[in-house]
CSV table of C-alpha atoms in Angstrom, one decimal:
chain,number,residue,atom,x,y,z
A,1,UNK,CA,-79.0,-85.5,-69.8
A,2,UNK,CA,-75.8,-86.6,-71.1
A,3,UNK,CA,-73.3,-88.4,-69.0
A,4,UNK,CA,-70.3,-86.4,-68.4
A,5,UNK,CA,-67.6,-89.8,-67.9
A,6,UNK,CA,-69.3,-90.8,-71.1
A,7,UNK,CA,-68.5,-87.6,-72.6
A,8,UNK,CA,-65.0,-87.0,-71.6
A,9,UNK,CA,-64.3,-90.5,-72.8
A,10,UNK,CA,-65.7,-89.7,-76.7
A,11,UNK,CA,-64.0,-86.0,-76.0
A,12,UNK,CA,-60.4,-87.9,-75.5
A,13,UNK,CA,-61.0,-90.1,-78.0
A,14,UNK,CA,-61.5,-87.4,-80.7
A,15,UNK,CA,-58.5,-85.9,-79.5
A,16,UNK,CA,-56.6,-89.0,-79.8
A,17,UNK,CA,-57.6,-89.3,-83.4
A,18,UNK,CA,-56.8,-86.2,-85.0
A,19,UNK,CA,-53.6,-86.2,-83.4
A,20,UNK,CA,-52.3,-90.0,-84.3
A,21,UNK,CA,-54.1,-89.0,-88.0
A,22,UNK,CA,-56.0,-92.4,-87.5
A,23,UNK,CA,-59.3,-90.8,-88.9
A,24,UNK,CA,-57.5,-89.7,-92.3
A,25,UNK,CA,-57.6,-92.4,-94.8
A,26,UNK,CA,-53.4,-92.2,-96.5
A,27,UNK,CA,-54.7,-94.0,-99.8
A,28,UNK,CA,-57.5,-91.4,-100.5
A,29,UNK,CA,-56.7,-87.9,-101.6
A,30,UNK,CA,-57.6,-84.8,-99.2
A,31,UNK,CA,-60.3,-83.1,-100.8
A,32,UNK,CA,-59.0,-79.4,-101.9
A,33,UNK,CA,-59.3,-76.7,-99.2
A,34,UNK,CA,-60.4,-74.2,-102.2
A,35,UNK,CA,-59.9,-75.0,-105.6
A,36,UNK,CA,-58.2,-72.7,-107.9
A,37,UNK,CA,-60.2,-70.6,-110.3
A,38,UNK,CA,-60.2,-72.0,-113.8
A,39,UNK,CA,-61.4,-70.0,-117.4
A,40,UNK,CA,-62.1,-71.4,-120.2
A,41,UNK,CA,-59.5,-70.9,-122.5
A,42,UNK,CA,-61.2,-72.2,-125.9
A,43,UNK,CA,-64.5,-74.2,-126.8
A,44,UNK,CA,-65.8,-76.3,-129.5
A,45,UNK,CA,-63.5,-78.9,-130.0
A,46,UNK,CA,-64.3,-82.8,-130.9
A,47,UNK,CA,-62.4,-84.4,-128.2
A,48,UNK,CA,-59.3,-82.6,-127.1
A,49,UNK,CA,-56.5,-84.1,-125.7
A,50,UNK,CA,-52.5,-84.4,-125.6
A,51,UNK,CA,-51.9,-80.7,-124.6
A,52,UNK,CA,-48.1,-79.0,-125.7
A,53,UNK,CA,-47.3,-75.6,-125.7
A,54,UNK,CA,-45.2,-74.5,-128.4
A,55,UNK,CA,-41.7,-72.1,-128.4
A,56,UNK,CA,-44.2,-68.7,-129.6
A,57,UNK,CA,-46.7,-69.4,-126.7
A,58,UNK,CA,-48.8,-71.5,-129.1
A,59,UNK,CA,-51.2,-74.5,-127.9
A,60,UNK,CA,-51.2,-77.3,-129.9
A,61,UNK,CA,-54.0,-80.2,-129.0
A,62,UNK,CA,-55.0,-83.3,-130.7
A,63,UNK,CA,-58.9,-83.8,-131.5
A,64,UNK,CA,-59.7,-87.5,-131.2
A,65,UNK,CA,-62.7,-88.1,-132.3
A,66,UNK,CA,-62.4,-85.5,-134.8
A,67,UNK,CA,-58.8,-87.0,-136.3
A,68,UNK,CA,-56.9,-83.7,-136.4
A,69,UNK,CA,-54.1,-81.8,-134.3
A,70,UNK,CA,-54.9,-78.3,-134.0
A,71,UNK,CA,-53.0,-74.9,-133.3
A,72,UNK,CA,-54.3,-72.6,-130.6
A,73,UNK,CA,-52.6,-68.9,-131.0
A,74,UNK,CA,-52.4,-67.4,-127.2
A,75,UNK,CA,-55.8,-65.3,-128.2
A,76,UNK,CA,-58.0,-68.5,-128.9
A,77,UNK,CA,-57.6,-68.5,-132.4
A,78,UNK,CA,-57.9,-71.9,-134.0
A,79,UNK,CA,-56.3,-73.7,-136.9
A,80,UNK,CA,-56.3,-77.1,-138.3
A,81,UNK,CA,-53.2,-78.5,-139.2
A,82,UNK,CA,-53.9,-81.9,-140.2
A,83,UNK,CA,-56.8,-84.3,-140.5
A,84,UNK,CA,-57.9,-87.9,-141.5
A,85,UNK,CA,-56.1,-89.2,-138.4
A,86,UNK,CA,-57.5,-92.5,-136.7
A,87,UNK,CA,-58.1,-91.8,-133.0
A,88,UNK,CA,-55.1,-89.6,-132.6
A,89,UNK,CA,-54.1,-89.2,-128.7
A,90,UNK,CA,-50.8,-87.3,-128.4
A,91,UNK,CA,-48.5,-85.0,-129.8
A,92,UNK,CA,-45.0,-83.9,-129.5
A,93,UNK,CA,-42.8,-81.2,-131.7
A,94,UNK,CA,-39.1,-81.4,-132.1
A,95,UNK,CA,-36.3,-78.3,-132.4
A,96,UNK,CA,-37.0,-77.8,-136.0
A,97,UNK,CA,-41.3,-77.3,-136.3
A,98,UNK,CA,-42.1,-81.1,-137.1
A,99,UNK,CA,-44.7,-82.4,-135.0
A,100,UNK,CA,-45.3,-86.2,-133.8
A,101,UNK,CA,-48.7,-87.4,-133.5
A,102,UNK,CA,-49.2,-90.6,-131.5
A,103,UNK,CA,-51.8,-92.0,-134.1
A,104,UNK,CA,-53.4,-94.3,-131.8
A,105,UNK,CA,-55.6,-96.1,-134.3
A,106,UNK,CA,-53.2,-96.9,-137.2
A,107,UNK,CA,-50.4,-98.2,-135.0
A,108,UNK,CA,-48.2,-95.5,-135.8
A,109,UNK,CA,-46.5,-92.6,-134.7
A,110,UNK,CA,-47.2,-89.6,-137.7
A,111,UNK,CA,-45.0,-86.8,-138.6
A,112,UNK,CA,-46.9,-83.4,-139.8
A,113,UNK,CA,-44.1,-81.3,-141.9
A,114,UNK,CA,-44.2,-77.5,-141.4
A,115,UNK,CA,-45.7,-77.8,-144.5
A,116,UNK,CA,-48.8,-79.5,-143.1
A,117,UNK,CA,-48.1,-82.7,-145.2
A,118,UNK,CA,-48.5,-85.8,-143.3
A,119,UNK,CA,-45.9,-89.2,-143.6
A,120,UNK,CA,-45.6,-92.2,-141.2
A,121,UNK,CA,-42.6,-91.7,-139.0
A,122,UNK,CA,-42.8,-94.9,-137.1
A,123,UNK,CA,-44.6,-97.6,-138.2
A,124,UNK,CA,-45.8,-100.7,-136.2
A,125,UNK,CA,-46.0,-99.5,-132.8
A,126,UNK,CA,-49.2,-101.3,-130.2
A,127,UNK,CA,-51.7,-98.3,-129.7
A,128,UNK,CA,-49.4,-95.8,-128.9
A,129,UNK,CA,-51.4,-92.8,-126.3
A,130,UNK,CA,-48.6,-90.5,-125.3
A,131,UNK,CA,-45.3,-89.5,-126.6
A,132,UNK,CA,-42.8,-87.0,-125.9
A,133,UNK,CA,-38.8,-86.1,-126.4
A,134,UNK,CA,-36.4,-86.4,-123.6
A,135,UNK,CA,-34.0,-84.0,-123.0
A,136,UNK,CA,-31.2,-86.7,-125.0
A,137,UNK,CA,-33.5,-86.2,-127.7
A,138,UNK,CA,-35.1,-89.3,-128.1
A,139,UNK,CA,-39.1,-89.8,-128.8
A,140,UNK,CA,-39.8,-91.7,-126.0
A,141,UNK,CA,-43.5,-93.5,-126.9
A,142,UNK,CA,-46.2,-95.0,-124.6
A,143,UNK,CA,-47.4,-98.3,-126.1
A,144,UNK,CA,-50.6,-98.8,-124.3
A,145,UNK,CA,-51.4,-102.3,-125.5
A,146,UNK,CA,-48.0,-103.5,-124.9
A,147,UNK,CA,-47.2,-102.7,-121.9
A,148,UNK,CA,-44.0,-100.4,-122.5
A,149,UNK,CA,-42.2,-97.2,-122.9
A,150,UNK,CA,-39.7,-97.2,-125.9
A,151,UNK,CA,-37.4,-94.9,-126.9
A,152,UNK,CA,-36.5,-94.3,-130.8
A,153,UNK,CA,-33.7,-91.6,-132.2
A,154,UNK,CA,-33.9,-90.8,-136.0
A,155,UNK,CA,-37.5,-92.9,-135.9
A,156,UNK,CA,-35.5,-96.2,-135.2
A,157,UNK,CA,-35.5,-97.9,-132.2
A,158,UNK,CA,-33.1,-97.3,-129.7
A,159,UNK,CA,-34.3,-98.8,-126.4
A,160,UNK,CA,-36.9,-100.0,-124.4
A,161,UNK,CA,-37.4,-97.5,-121.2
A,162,UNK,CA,-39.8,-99.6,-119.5
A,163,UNK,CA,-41.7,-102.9,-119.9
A,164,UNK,CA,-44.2,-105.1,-118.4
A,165,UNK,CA,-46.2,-102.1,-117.3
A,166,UNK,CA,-50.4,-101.7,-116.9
A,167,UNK,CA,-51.1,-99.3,-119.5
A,168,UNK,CA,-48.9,-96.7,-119.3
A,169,UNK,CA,-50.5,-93.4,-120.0
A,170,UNK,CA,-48.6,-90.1,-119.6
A,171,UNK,CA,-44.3,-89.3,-119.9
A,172,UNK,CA,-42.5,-86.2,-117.9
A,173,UNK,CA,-39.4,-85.8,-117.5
A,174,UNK,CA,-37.6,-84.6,-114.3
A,175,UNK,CA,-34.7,-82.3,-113.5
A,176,UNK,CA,-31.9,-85.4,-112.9
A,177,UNK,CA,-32.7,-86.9,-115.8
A,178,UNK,CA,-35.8,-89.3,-114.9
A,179,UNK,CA,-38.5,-90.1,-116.7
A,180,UNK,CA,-41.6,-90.7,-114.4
A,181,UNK,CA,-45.0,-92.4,-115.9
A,182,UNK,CA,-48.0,-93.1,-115.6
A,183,UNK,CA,-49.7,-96.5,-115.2
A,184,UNK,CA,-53.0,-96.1,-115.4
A,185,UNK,CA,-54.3,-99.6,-114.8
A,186,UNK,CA,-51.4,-100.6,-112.4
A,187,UNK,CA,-52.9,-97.5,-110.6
A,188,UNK,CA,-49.4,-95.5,-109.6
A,189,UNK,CA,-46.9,-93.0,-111.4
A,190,UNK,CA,-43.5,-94.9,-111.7
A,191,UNK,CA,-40.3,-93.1,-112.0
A,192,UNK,CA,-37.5,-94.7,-113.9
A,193,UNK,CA,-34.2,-93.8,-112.8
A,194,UNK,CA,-31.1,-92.7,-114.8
A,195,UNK,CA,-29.7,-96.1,-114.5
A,196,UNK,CA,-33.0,-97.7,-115.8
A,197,UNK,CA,-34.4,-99.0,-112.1
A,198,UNK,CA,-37.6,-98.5,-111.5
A,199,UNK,CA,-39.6,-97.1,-108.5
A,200,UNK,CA,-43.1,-96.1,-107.6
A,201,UNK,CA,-43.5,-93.1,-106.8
A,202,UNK,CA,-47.0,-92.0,-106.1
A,203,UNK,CA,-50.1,-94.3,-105.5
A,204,UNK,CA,-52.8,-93.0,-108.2
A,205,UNK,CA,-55.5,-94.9,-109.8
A,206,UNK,CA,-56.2,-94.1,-113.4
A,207,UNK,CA,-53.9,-91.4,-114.9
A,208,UNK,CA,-54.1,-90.2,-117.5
A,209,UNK,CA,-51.2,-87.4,-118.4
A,210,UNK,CA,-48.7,-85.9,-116.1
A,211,UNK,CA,-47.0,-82.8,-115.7
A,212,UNK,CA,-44.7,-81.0,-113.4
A,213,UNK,CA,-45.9,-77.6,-112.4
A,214,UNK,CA,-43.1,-74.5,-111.3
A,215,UNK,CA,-43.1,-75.6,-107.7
A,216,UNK,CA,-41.9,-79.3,-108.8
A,217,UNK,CA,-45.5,-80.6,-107.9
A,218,UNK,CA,-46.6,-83.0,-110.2
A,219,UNK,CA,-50.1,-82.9,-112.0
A,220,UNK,CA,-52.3,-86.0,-113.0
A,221,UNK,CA,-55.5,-85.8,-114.5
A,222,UNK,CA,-57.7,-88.6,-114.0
A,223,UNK,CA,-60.4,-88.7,-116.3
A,224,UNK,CA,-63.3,-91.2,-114.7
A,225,UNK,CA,-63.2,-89.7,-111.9
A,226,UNK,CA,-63.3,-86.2,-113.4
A,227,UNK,CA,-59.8,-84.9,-110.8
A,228,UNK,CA,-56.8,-83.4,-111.5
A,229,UNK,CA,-54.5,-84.7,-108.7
A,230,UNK,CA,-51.4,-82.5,-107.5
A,231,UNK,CA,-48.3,-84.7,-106.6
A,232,UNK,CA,-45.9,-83.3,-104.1
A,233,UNK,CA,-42.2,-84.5,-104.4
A,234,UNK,CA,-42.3,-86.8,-101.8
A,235,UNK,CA,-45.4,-88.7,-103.6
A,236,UNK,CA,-48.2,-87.6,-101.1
A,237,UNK,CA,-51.0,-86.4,-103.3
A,238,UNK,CA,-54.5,-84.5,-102.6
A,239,UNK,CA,-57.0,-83.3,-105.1
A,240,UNK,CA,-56.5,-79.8,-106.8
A,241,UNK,CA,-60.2,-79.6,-109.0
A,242,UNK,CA,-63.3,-82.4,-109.2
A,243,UNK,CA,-66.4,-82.2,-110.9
A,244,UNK,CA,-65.0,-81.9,-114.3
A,245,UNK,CA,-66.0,-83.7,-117.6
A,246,UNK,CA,-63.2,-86.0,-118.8
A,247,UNK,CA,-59.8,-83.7,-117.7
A,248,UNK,CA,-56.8,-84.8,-119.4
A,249,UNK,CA,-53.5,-84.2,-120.1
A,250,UNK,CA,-51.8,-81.5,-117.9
A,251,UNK,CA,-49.8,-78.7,-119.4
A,252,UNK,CA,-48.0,-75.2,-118.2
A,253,UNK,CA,-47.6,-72.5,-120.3
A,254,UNK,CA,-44.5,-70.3,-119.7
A,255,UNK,CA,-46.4,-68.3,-117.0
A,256,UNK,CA,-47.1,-71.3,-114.6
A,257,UNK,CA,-50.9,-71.2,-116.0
A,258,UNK,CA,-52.1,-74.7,-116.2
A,259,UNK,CA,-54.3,-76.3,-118.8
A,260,UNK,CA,-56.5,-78.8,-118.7
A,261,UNK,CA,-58.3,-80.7,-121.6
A,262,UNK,CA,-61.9,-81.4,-120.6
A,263,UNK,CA,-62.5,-83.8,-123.3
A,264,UNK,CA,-66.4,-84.4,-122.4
A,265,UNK,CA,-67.3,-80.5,-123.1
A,266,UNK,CA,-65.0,-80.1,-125.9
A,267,UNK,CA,-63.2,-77.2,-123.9
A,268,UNK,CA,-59.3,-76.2,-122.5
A,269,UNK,CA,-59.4,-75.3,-118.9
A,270,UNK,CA,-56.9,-72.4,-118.2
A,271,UNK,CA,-56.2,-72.9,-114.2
A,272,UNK,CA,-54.7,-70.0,-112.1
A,273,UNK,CA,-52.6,-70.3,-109.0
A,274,UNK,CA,-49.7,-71.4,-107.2
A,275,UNK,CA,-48.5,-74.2,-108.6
């Protein structure tokens, strides 16, 4: 029979627990209450990564181990726009149809024409995995090996964003004008203020792409662990979908949808919900 003091005492202790939060650990993500139903938007590809949704509604994604950049038309129709690429990670398109490819293996950031021909628009950049233009207008440029965000206008450099980071991995940009990042061996998102001070802003190991959903959540995929994190403003962070195969790079379409590259199946993950 058990004792009844000997109860009462584990009784308040539980008690005690839950209401101090001492039996929630803060450094490891809440595991979702019910994930949000996903689709799978398109299959077959070699690698994708480096999502960005185009003015028309378009997809475009980058194949890595294939060495292309493809466009996805809102009905899952597929079209190659360029090839021969060396372990392309990223892509970016400016106001007038050119897109940016962060050509990871040939140290260089390449520009495909709306003609689909294919130049060197910066040259001699360390392993660059993410790129992106602020709202100034500038290509800022993740250069994983180095250690640094830097920012070029016209395809010359214009400034270094950040330095002396752990592979930064992933760019957004937020409403006031900061640019947050991800550091995906320093294990946190770092926002960088107007004035250039720097901050971290969310504790979260292995990142690999961020985006900021309607809400102003923040998304972060984290590919070995097979996650996709949601941020809230205030940096506390709980897991929105496990148990996928390689998720990376976030991305919203203009209806709050959010998709997911799941590199390991070759697939885009469409995502439904509030976010």
């Amino acid at each position: 029979m058990i004792d009844r003091r000997l109860f009462v005492v584990v009784l308040l202790a539980l008690v005690l627990a839950a209401q101090s939060g001492f039996a929630a650990d803060p450094e490891k993500p809440a595991a979702p209450a019910s994930e949000p139903a996903y689709t799978v938007f398109v299959s077959g590809l070699a690698g994708p990564r480096g999502l960005l949704f185009g003015p028309a509604g378009e997809l475009y994604v980058v194949e890595q181990s294939g060495g292309s950049v493809a466009r996805i038309t809102p009905d899952g129709q597929v079209t190659r726009l360029a090839t021969g690429l060396s372990d392309p990670h990223d892509v970016a398109r400016d106001t007038r149809g050119n897109l940016y490819v962060a050509d990871s293996g040939a140290n260089r950031v390449a520009k495909i024409h709306p003609s689909g021909k294919v130049t060197t628009h910066i040259g001699g950049v360390e392993f660059p995995v993410d790129l992106d233009f602020n709202p100034q207008g500038e290509l800022l440029v993740c250069e994983l090996h180095k250690g640094r965000v830097a920012a070029f206008a016209r395809g010359k450099p214009a400034r270094v964003v950040a330095s002396g980071l752990k592979w930064p991995h992933g760019l957004a940009f937020g409403k006031s004008g900061e640019t947050y990042i991800n550091e995906n061996q320093g294990g946190r998102v770092i926002r960088v203020g107007r004035d250039g001070a720097t901050q971290t802003f969310a504790e979260v190991g292995r990142g690999v792409g961020i985006a900021i959903g309607p809400s102003g959540s923040f998304y972060v995929a984290q590919p070995k662990l097979g996650k996709v994190l949601r941020i809230k403003p205030d940096g506390s962070h709980a897991i929105l979908r496990e148990g996928l195969d390689g998720p990376r790079d976030p991305a919203f379409d203009k209806s709050g949808n959010l998709y997911v590259a799941e590199t390991g199946t070759g697939r885009i993950l469409k995502l439904t919900g509030g976010f």
